[in-house]
């Protein structure tokens, strides 16, 4: 490891030379498996940044390899849809304004200070934003986020980087409507070395593709595209579509939605290491169209191409950007036209929910202890509660009532939270980008996505990827080797698009980057 105040990151001499004391920590905004994230102010310039502390307490081998990999990859990637790593700063020792875990044995880890990555600050992550009571994404808004997600991911893939942890809390959004890919802690470069093996213990369970669940160790950009498909469906549907509790259940949920694989639809599947172990006992047919029949036709077409079992046939980010979905009315809105919200990160919304649950528990206990007193009080209406039913992943088919409940979800007004200014440019039909309200409507004119207060009952977003919420949802970080590009992925440089884009200019201008 480099000396304390000289992290060995070339090119920018200032990197690693400044102290964290140059920043004033304002509040904690994230608690990841690998460290805390703070909102902070640069004392000299007043600039607001995010400080991600690199956890050293479990490290016996010095500076964590995962952090080195994350820094290396982030330094290589410069794109408007990829989070910008600005600097690395250090702290000489134990800090007083935070709870610091005991540092590792001095024998094993001589460096007792902390190291922080300094990022541009983003107001929200997608999970935190979507969890806001009463918030409902419009179709132009969903298209706008999806387009940015795919543009950032296409850039990563062209630069031979697999993200390997695409999920809502790793998609950061600022109040200018910009979406950026973040958390490259599991990312890695891939090469064309088809003999190299990669770990399959990556990607948060709900967003993990079938090939990894079946034990594949040779894979490529298609793994990220599966996760994008899950996010896309989640945006339209209003909650995670494949919330498995463990690997076998996750695979089963996938098969119930996408059908069971065989050599016919997925050539080579029977050779994947754990295929025989997890082989479905009965054949199931693909039900994406049936279960999501109320999605827009082009949305459904695109979703089906993302949630393809065989990674070799799964759509690439580039082709997804070319799909009819992004080129038909309603068009993706301009990010700048999106509403501005008070900052919301998953960590904060979780904390608020926890607090709310604790308060409810206390109130319940008090009620039990003093039944007389409470019996005299008028009944309390619980705000923000929903009794609507929703499709609970494959196997729990949405019934007519729940469809009604979705499209007739209570409007945001019931929750007393203003939605901010209209969300799209004026060229969209009335009731659309301007905030049509309601769930996802059955006709194509329906302008709202699935996120509303309704699909998120007050108890939260369902069970964590692993029971008990203690196990990390990712596998161990780090694996050796490279990757041979799969047949569905073109590495032919930047996305060239197909001529004029609907927002004016050609697509090169719109996506604005060079390889
Ligand atoms: N640049 C940023 N601006 C604002 N918030 C951020 C930023 N980076 C991270 N966060 C917040 O901190 C959270 C955790 O960050 P990150 O995912 O990078 O950490 P992690 O330790 O790798 O987490 P995980 O265990 O989820 O993989 C994010 O979900 C986000 O809410």
Coordinates of C-alpha atoms and ligand atoms in Angstrom, one line a residue:
X1 CA 0.0 0.0 0.0
X2 CA 1.1 3.5 -0.6
X3 CA 2.1 5.7 2.3
X4 CA -0.8 7.2 4.4
X5 CA -1.0 10.5 2.6
X6 CA 0.0 9.3 -0.9
X7 CA -2.5 6.9 -2.3
X8 CA -0.9 5.5 -5.4
X9 CA -3.3 6.9 -7.9
X10 CA -1.4 8.4 -10.8
X11 CA -2.1 11.4 -13.0
X12 CA -3.6 13.8 -10.5
X13 CA -0.8 14.6 -8.0
X14 CA -3.3 15.9 -5.5
X15 CA -5.1 12.6 -5.2
X16 CA -4.6 11.2 -1.7
X17 CA -2.6 14.2 -0.6
X18 CA -5.5 16.1 1.1
X19 CA -7.0 15.4 4.4
X20 CA -10.7 14.7 5.1
X21 CA -10.4 17.7 7.3
X22 CA -10.8 19.8 4.2
X23 CA -14.5 18.7 4.3
X24 CA -17.2 19.2 6.8
X25 CA -19.4 16.2 7.2
X26 CA -23.0 17.2 7.1
X27 CA -25.0 14.0 7.4
X28 CA -24.8 10.3 6.7
X29 CA -26.6 9.4 3.5
X30 CA -25.6 5.8 2.9
X31 CA -24.5 2.7 4.8
X32 CA -23.1 0.2 2.4
X33 CA -21.6 -3.2 3.0
X34 CA -18.3 -1.7 2.3
X35 CA -18.5 1.6 4.2
X36 CA -20.5 4.7 5.1
X37 CA -21.3 7.5 2.8
X38 CA -21.6 11.1 4.0
X39 CA -22.9 14.3 2.4
X40 CA -20.1 16.9 3.1
X41 CA -19.1 20.4 2.3
X42 CA -15.7 21.4 1.0
X43 CA -14.6 24.0 3.5
X44 CA -12.8 26.3 1.1
X45 CA -15.2 26.3 -1.9
X46 CA -18.4 25.3 -0.2
X47 CA -18.9 22.6 -2.8
X48 CA -21.2 19.8 -1.7
X49 CA -19.8 16.3 -2.2
X50 CA -20.3 12.7 -1.1
X51 CA -17.6 11.1 0.9
X52 CA -17.5 7.3 0.8
X53 CA -15.4 5.9 3.5
X54 CA -13.5 2.8 2.6
X55 CA -13.9 0.3 5.4
X56 CA -10.6 -0.8 6.7
X57 CA -11.6 -2.6 9.9
X58 CA -11.9 -6.0 8.3
X59 CA -8.8 -5.7 6.2
X60 CA -5.8 -7.7 7.2
X61 CA -4.0 -7.3 4.0
X62 CA -3.8 -3.5 3.8
X63 CA -5.8 -1.5 1.4
X64 CA -8.8 -3.5 0.2
X65 CA -8.4 -4.8 -3.4
X66 CA -12.1 -4.1 -4.1
X67 CA -11.5 -0.4 -3.4
X68 CA -8.4 -0.3 -5.6
X69 CA -10.4 -1.9 -8.4
X70 CA -13.3 0.6 -7.9
X71 CA -10.9 3.5 -8.0
X72 CA -9.1 2.2 -11.0
X73 CA -12.3 1.6 -12.9
X74 CA -13.8 5.0 -11.9
X75 CA -10.7 6.8 -13.0
X76 CA -11.0 5.2 -16.4
X77 CA -14.7 6.0 -16.9
X78 CA -15.6 9.6 -17.7
X79 CA -19.2 10.0 -18.7
X80 CA -22.2 12.1 -17.8
X81 CA -24.1 9.0 -16.8
X82 CA -21.3 7.5 -14.6
X83 CA -20.6 9.0 -11.2
X84 CA -17.5 11.1 -11.1
X85 CA -14.8 10.3 -8.6
X86 CA -13.2 13.6 -7.9
X87 CA -10.5 12.8 -5.4
X88 CA -9.2 10.5 -2.7
X89 CA -8.7 12.0 0.8
X90 CA -7.3 10.5 4.0
X91 CA -7.7 10.9 7.7
X92 CA -4.7 10.3 9.9
X93 CA -6.4 8.3 12.6
X94 CA -9.5 7.8 14.6
X95 CA -12.1 10.5 14.1
X96 CA -14.2 11.9 16.9
X97 CA -17.4 12.7 15.1
X98 CA -18.4 9.2 14.1
X99 CA -18.5 5.7 15.5
X100 CA -15.5 4.0 14.3
X101 CA -15.2 0.2 14.5
X102 CA -12.2 -1.1 16.2
X103 CA -9.4 -1.1 13.7
X104 CA -7.6 -4.3 12.7
X105 CA -4.8 -5.7 14.7
X106 CA -1.8 -3.5 14.3
X107 CA 0.3 -6.4 13.4
X108 CA -1.8 -7.2 10.4
X109 CA -2.9 -3.8 9.3
X110 CA -0.5 -1.1 10.1
X111 CA -2.6 1.7 8.6
X112 CA -5.2 2.9 11.2
X113 CA -6.4 5.9 9.4
X114 CA -9.4 6.2 7.0
X115 CA -9.5 6.7 3.3
X116 CA -12.4 8.3 1.5
X117 CA -13.5 8.6 -2.0
X118 CA -14.8 12.0 -2.9
X119 CA -17.7 11.9 -5.4
X120 CA -19.9 14.5 -6.9
X121 CA -23.0 14.7 -4.8
X122 CA -26.3 13.3 -6.1
X123 CA -29.6 14.2 -4.4
X124 CA -31.2 10.8 -4.7
X125 CA -30.8 7.2 -5.4
X126 CA -33.6 5.6 -7.5
X127 CA -34.8 3.4 -4.6
X128 CA -34.9 6.3 -2.2
X129 CA -36.7 8.5 -4.7
X130 CA -39.2 5.8 -5.7
X131 CA -40.0 5.2 -2.0
X132 CA -41.2 8.7 -1.5
X133 CA -44.9 8.6 -0.4
X134 CA -47.1 9.8 -3.2
X135 CA -44.4 9.8 -5.9
X136 CA -45.4 8.5 -9.2
X137 CA -43.1 8.4 -12.2
X138 CA -44.6 9.4 -15.5
X139 CA -43.9 7.4 -18.7
X140 CA -41.6 10.2 -20.2
X141 CA -39.8 10.3 -16.9
X142 CA -39.3 6.5 -16.9
X143 CA -38.1 6.7 -20.4
X144 CA -35.7 9.5 -19.5
X145 CA -34.2 7.5 -16.6
X146 CA -34.0 4.3 -18.6
X147 CA -32.4 6.1 -21.5
X148 CA -29.7 7.5 -19.2
X149 CA -29.2 4.1 -17.5
X150 CA -28.7 2.4 -20.8
X151 CA -26.5 5.2 -22.2
X152 CA -24.2 5.0 -19.1
X153 CA -24.1 1.2 -19.2
X154 CA -23.4 1.1 -22.9
X155 CA -20.5 3.4 -22.3
X156 CA -19.2 1.0 -19.6
X157 CA -19.6 -2.0 -21.8
X158 CA -17.8 -0.4 -24.7
X159 CA -15.0 0.4 -22.3
X160 CA -15.0 -3.3 -21.3
X161 CA -16.3 -2.7 -17.8
X162 CA -19.1 -4.9 -16.3
X163 CA -20.9 -3.1 -13.5
X164 CA -22.2 -6.3 -11.8
X165 CA -24.4 -4.6 -9.2
X166 CA -27.1 -2.7 -11.1
X167 CA -30.0 -2.0 -8.7
X168 CA -32.0 1.1 -7.7
X169 CA -29.8 2.2 -4.8
X170 CA -26.8 2.3 -7.1
X171 CA -28.5 4.6 -9.7
X172 CA -28.0 8.1 -8.4
X173 CA -30.2 11.0 -9.6
X174 CA -29.6 14.7 -9.1
X175 CA -32.1 17.5 -9.1
X176 CA -31.3 18.3 -12.7
X177 CA -32.8 14.9 -13.6
X178 CA -29.4 13.4 -14.4
X179 CA -29.0 9.7 -13.7
X180 CA -25.6 8.2 -13.0
X181 CA -24.3 4.7 -12.4
X182 CA -22.6 4.4 -9.1
X183 CA -21.0 1.8 -6.8
X184 CA -18.4 0.2 -9.0
X185 CA -17.2 -1.9 -6.0
X186 CA -18.2 -5.1 -7.8
X187 CA -17.3 -3.9 -11.2
X188 CA -14.5 -5.4 -13.2
X189 CA -12.9 -5.1 -16.6
X190 CA -13.5 -7.9 -19.0
X191 CA -11.4 -9.0 -21.9
X192 CA -11.7 -11.3 -24.7
X193 CA -10.0 -14.1 -22.9
X194 CA -12.6 -16.8 -23.1
X195 CA -10.7 -19.1 -20.8
X196 CA -10.9 -16.7 -17.9
X197 CA -13.4 -17.5 -15.1
X198 CA -15.3 -14.9 -13.2
X199 CA -17.1 -15.2 -9.9
X200 CA -20.8 -15.9 -10.1
X201 CA -21.5 -14.5 -6.6
X202 CA -22.2 -11.0 -7.9
X203 CA -25.2 -8.8 -8.4
X204 CA -27.9 -8.4 -5.7
X205 CA -30.1 -11.4 -5.7
X206 CA -33.3 -9.8 -7.0
X207 CA -31.4 -8.5 -10.0
X208 CA -29.2 -11.5 -10.6
X209 CA -29.5 -13.2 -14.0
X210 CA -30.3 -16.9 -14.4
X211 CA -26.9 -17.8 -15.8
X212 CA -25.2 -16.6 -12.6
X213 CA -27.7 -18.4 -10.5
X214 CA -27.0 -21.5 -12.5
X215 CA -23.3 -21.1 -11.7
X216 CA -21.9 -19.7 -15.0
X217 CA -18.3 -18.3 -14.6
X218 CA -18.0 -17.1 -18.2
X219 CA -20.2 -14.2 -18.8
X220 CA -20.3 -10.7 -20.1
X221 CA -22.4 -7.5 -20.4
X222 CA -25.6 -9.5 -20.7
X223 CA -25.5 -9.9 -16.9
X224 CA -26.0 -6.2 -16.4
X225 CA -28.8 -6.2 -19.0
X226 CA -30.8 -8.7 -17.0
X227 CA -30.6 -6.3 -14.0
X228 CA -31.7 -3.4 -16.2
X229 CA -34.7 -5.5 -17.3
X230 CA -35.6 -6.0 -13.6
X231 CA -35.2 -2.3 -12.9
X232 CA -37.3 -1.4 -16.0
X233 CA -40.1 -3.7 -15.0
X234 CA -39.9 -2.4 -11.4
X235 CA -40.3 1.2 -12.6
X236 CA -43.4 0.3 -14.7
X237 CA -44.8 -2.1 -12.2
X238 CA -44.1 -0.2 -9.0
X239 CA -42.2 -2.7 -7.0
X240 CA -39.5 -5.4 -7.4
X241 CA -40.8 -8.1 -9.7
X242 CA -38.5 -11.0 -8.6
X243 CA -38.1 -10.7 -4.9
X244 CA -36.5 -14.1 -4.1
X245 CA -35.4 -15.0 -0.6
X246 CA -32.6 -17.2 -1.6
X247 CA -30.9 -18.5 -4.8
X248 CA -33.3 -21.5 -5.4
X249 CA -36.3 -19.4 -4.9
X250 CA -34.9 -16.6 -7.1
X251 CA -34.4 -19.1 -9.9
X252 CA -37.9 -20.4 -9.4
X253 CA -39.4 -17.0 -9.6
X254 CA -37.4 -16.4 -12.8
X255 CA -38.7 -19.6 -14.4
X256 CA -42.3 -18.8 -13.4
X257 CA -42.0 -15.5 -15.2
X258 CA -39.7 -16.3 -18.1
X259 CA -40.4 -20.0 -18.6
X260 CA -38.1 -23.0 -17.9
X261 CA -34.9 -23.2 -20.0
X262 CA -34.0 -26.1 -22.2
X263 CA -31.5 -26.8 -24.9
X264 CA -33.9 -25.6 -27.5
X265 CA -34.4 -22.0 -26.2
X266 CA -31.0 -21.8 -24.5
X267 CA -28.4 -23.8 -26.3
X268 CA -25.7 -24.9 -23.8
X269 CA -27.8 -24.4 -20.7
X270 CA -27.5 -28.1 -19.7
X271 CA -23.7 -27.6 -19.5
X272 CA -23.9 -24.8 -16.9
X273 CA -22.5 -26.2 -13.6
X274 CA -25.6 -26.2 -11.5
X275 CA -28.2 -26.8 -14.1
X276 CA -28.9 -30.3 -13.0
X277 CA -29.1 -29.3 -9.4
X278 CA -31.6 -26.5 -10.1
X279 CA -33.3 -28.1 -13.1
X280 CA -37.1 -27.3 -12.8
X281 CA -39.2 -30.3 -12.0
X282 CA -42.0 -29.3 -14.3
X283 CA -42.0 -27.2 -17.5
X284 CA -43.3 -23.7 -17.2
X285 CA -44.1 -21.3 -20.0
X286 CA -43.1 -17.7 -20.4
X287 CA -45.7 -15.4 -18.9
X288 CA -44.2 -12.0 -19.2
X289 CA -46.8 -10.8 -21.7
X290 CA -49.6 -12.3 -19.7
X291 CA -48.6 -10.9 -16.3
X292 CA -47.6 -7.5 -17.6
X293 CA -50.2 -7.2 -20.3
X294 CA -51.1 -3.7 -19.2
X295 CA -47.7 -2.3 -20.0
X296 CA -47.3 -0.2 -23.1
X297 CA -46.8 -2.4 -26.2
X298 CA -43.3 -1.0 -26.9
X299 CA -42.3 -1.3 -23.2
X300 CA -43.4 -4.9 -23.2
X301 CA -41.4 -5.7 -26.4
X302 CA -38.3 -4.2 -24.8
X303 CA -38.8 -5.8 -21.5
X304 CA -39.2 -9.2 -23.1
X305 CA -35.9 -8.7 -24.9
X306 CA -34.1 -7.8 -21.7
X307 CA -35.5 -10.7 -19.7
X308 CA -34.4 -13.4 -22.1
X309 CA -33.0 -16.4 -20.3
X310 CA -30.2 -17.1 -22.8
X311 CA -27.6 -14.3 -22.2
X312 CA -26.5 -14.7 -25.8
X313 CA -29.9 -13.7 -27.0
X314 CA -30.5 -10.9 -24.5
X315 CA -30.6 -7.4 -25.9
X316 CA -27.5 -5.2 -25.6
X317 CA -27.6 -1.7 -24.1
X318 CA -27.0 -0.3 -27.6
X319 CA -29.8 -2.2 -29.2
X320 CA -32.1 -1.3 -26.3
X321 CA -31.4 2.4 -27.0
X322 CA -32.5 1.8 -30.5
X323 CA -35.7 0.1 -29.6
X324 CA -39.1 1.6 -30.6
X325 CA -39.9 2.3 -26.9
X326 CA -37.5 5.3 -26.9
X327 CA -38.6 6.6 -30.3
X328 CA -42.3 6.6 -30.0
X329 CA -44.7 8.9 -28.2
X330 CA -44.6 9.8 -25.4
X331 CA -40.9 10.5 -25.9
X332 CA -38.4 10.5 -23.0
X333 CA -38.6 13.9 -21.4
X334 CA -35.7 16.3 -21.0
X335 CA -34.0 15.6 -17.6
X336 CA -34.1 19.2 -16.8
X337 CA -37.8 19.3 -17.0
X338 CA -38.1 16.7 -14.2
X339 CA -39.5 17.7 -10.8
X340 CA -37.0 18.6 -8.1
X341 CA -37.5 16.7 -4.8
X342 CA -36.1 17.0 -1.4
X343 CA -33.1 14.6 -1.2
X344 CA -33.9 11.0 -0.7
X345 CA -31.5 8.1 -0.4
X346 CA -32.4 4.5 0.4
X347 CA -30.5 4.8 3.7
X348 CA -32.6 7.8 4.8
X349 CA -36.0 6.4 3.7
X350 CA -35.2 3.1 5.5
X351 CA -34.3 5.0 8.6
X352 CA -37.5 7.0 8.5
X353 CA -39.5 3.8 8.0
X354 CA -37.7 2.1 10.9
X355 CA -38.5 5.1 13.1
X356 CA -42.1 5.0 12.1
X357 CA -42.3 1.3 12.9
X358 CA -40.7 1.9 16.3
X359 CA -43.3 4.7 17.0
X360 CA -46.1 2.4 16.0
X361 CA -44.7 -0.3 18.3
X362 CA -44.5 2.1 21.2
X363 CA -48.1 3.3 20.5
X364 CA -49.3 -0.3 20.4
X365 CA -47.6 -1.2 23.6
X366 CA -49.0 1.9 25.3
X367 CA -52.4 0.9 24.1
X368 CA -52.1 -2.6 25.6
X369 CA -50.9 -1.1 28.9
X370 CA -53.6 1.5 29.1
X371 CA -56.6 0.0 27.3
X372 CA -59.2 2.1 29.1
X373 CA -57.6 5.4 28.3
X374 CA -57.3 4.5 24.6
X375 CA -60.7 3.0 24.4
X376 CA -62.1 6.4 24.8
X377 CA -60.1 8.0 22.0
X378 CA -61.5 8.2 18.5
X379 CA -60.1 5.8 16.0
X380 CA -57.0 6.9 14.2
X381 CA -56.8 6.9 10.5
X382 CA -53.4 5.6 9.4
X383 CA -52.1 7.8 6.7
X384 CA -50.2 6.4 3.8
X385 CA -51.5 2.8 4.3
X386 CA -52.7 0.8 1.4
X387 CA -54.7 -2.3 1.4
X388 CA -54.4 -2.9 -2.2
X389 CA -53.2 -6.2 -3.5
X390 CA -50.5 -6.5 -6.1
X391 CA -48.9 -9.2 -8.0
X392 CA -46.4 -10.6 -5.6
X393 CA -43.9 -12.0 -8.1
X394 CA -44.6 -14.9 -10.4
X395 CA -46.9 -17.4 -8.9
X396 CA -49.1 -14.7 -7.4
X397 CA -51.0 -13.6 -10.4
X398 CA -52.6 -10.2 -10.3
X399 CA -56.3 -10.5 -10.2
X400 CA -58.9 -8.2 -11.5
X401 CA -59.2 -6.4 -8.2
X402 CA -55.5 -5.7 -8.0
X403 CA -55.5 -4.4 -11.5
X404 CA -58.2 -2.0 -10.5
X405 CA -56.3 -1.1 -7.5
X406 CA -53.2 -0.2 -9.5
X407 CA -54.9 1.9 -12.1
X408 CA -57.1 3.4 -9.5
X409 CA -54.4 4.0 -6.9
X410 CA -55.0 6.9 -4.6
X411 CA -53.7 10.1 -6.0
X412 CA -50.8 11.8 -4.3
X413 CA -53.1 14.4 -2.9
X414 CA -54.3 11.9 -0.3
X415 CA -50.9 11.8 1.2
X416 CA -50.6 15.6 1.4
X417 CA -47.4 15.7 -0.5
X418 CA -47.1 18.0 -3.5
X419 CA -45.5 16.4 -6.5
X420 CA -43.7 19.5 -7.6
X421 CA -44.0 21.1 -11.0
X422 CA -45.2 19.1 -14.1
X423 CA -42.7 16.5 -15.2
X424 CA -42.5 16.8 -18.9
X425 CA -42.3 19.2 -21.8
X426 CA -45.5 20.7 -22.9
X427 CA -45.6 18.8 -26.2
X428 CA -46.9 15.7 -24.3
X429 CA -50.6 15.1 -24.4
X430 CA -52.6 16.5 -21.5
X431 CA -52.6 14.2 -18.4
X432 CA -49.2 12.9 -19.3
X433 CA -45.9 14.4 -18.5
X434 CA -47.8 17.0 -16.5
X435 CA -48.6 14.4 -14.0
X436 CA -51.6 12.4 -15.1
X437 CA -51.7 10.5 -11.8
X438 CA -53.0 7.0 -11.3
X439 CA -51.2 3.8 -11.8
X440 CA -50.2 2.3 -15.1
X441 CA -53.1 2.7 -17.5
X442 CA -54.0 0.1 -19.9
X443 CA -53.9 2.2 -23.1
X444 CA -50.9 3.7 -24.6
X445 CA -52.0 7.1 -23.7
X446 CA -51.5 6.3 -20.1
X447 CA -48.8 8.5 -18.9
X448 CA -47.9 7.2 -15.5
X449 CA -45.5 4.6 -14.4
X450 CA -46.2 2.2 -11.7
X451 CA -44.4 3.9 -8.8
X452 CA -47.0 5.4 -6.5
X453 CA -47.5 5.3 -2.8
X454 CA -49.9 2.3 -3.4
X455 CA -47.4 -0.4 -4.4
X456 CA -45.3 0.5 -1.4
X457 CA -47.2 -0.3 1.8
X458 CA -45.8 1.2 4.9
X459 CA -44.1 -2.0 5.9
X460 CA -41.5 -1.4 3.2
X461 CA -40.3 -3.0 0.0
X462 CA -40.6 -6.6 1.0
X463 CA -38.0 -9.0 2.4
X464 CA -34.4 -8.3 1.9
X465 CA -32.5 -10.4 -0.6
X466 CA -31.3 -12.7 2.2
X467 CA -33.4 -13.6 5.2
X468 CA -32.6 -11.7 8.3
X469 CA -31.1 -8.8 6.5
X470 CA -27.7 -9.7 7.8
X471 CA -26.0 -11.4 4.9
X472 CA -24.7 -9.1 2.3
X473 CA -26.7 -9.4 -0.9
X474 CA -23.6 -9.7 -3.0
X475 CA -21.2 -12.5 -3.1
X476 CA -17.6 -12.1 -2.3
X477 CA -15.9 -9.4 -4.2
X478 CA -13.1 -10.2 -6.5
X479 CA -12.3 -12.8 -9.1
X480 CA -9.5 -13.3 -11.4
X481 CA -9.5 -13.4 -15.2
X482 CA -11.3 -11.7 -18.1
X483 CA -14.1 -12.3 -20.4
X484 CA -14.9 -13.3 -23.9
X485 CA -17.6 -11.1 -25.4
X486 CA -20.8 -12.9 -26.0
X487 CA -22.3 -13.1 -29.4
X488 CA -25.0 -10.6 -28.7
X489 CA -22.6 -7.8 -27.8
X490 CA -21.0 -5.6 -30.3
X491 CA -17.8 -3.9 -29.2
X492 CA -17.7 -1.8 -32.3
X493 CA -17.2 1.5 -30.5
X494 CA -19.6 4.1 -29.5
X495 CA -23.3 4.1 -29.9
X496 CA -24.1 5.6 -33.3
X497 CA -27.8 5.4 -33.1
X498 CA -30.0 5.5 -36.0
X499 CA -30.0 9.1 -37.2
X500 CA -32.1 11.9 -35.9
X501 CA -33.2 11.5 -32.3
X502 CA -36.6 12.7 -31.2
X503 CA -35.1 15.3 -28.9
X504 CA -33.3 17.0 -31.7
X505 CA -29.8 16.4 -33.0
X506 CA -28.4 13.1 -33.8
X507 CA -27.8 10.4 -31.2
X508 CA -24.1 11.0 -31.0
X509 CA -24.8 14.4 -29.8
X510 CA -27.4 13.3 -27.5
X511 CA -25.3 10.7 -25.8
X512 CA -22.4 13.0 -26.0
X513 CA -19.3 10.8 -25.5
X514 CA -16.5 9.3 -27.4
X515 CA -15.1 5.9 -26.8
Ligands
LIG1 N1 -22.1 10.4 -5.0 C1 -23.2 10.2 -4.1 N2 -24.0 11.1 -3.9 C2 -25.1 10.9 -3.1 N3 -25.3 9.8 -2.5 C3 -24.5 8.7 -2.7 C4 -23.3 8.9 -3.5 N4 -22.7 7.7 -3.5 C5 -23.4 6.9 -2.7 N5 -24.5 7.5 -2.2 C6 -25.5 6.9 -1.3 O1 -24.9 5.9 -0.5 C7 -25.4 4.6 -0.8 C8 -24.4 3.6 -0.7 O2 -23.3 3.9 -1.6 P1 -22.6 2.8 -2.4 O3 -23.6 1.9 -3.0 O4 -21.5 3.4 -3.2 O5 -21.9 2.0 -1.2 P2 -21.6 0.5 -0.9 O6 -20.9 0.4 0.4 O7 -20.9 -0.1 -2.1 O8 -23.1 0.0 -0.8 P3 -23.8 -1.5 -1.1 O9 -23.5 -2.3 0.1 O10 -25.2 -1.1 -1.4 O11 -23.1 -2.0 -2.4 C9 -26.1 4.8 -2.2 O12 -27.2 3.9 -2.3 C10 -26.5 6.2 -2.2 O13 -27.8 6.4 -1.5

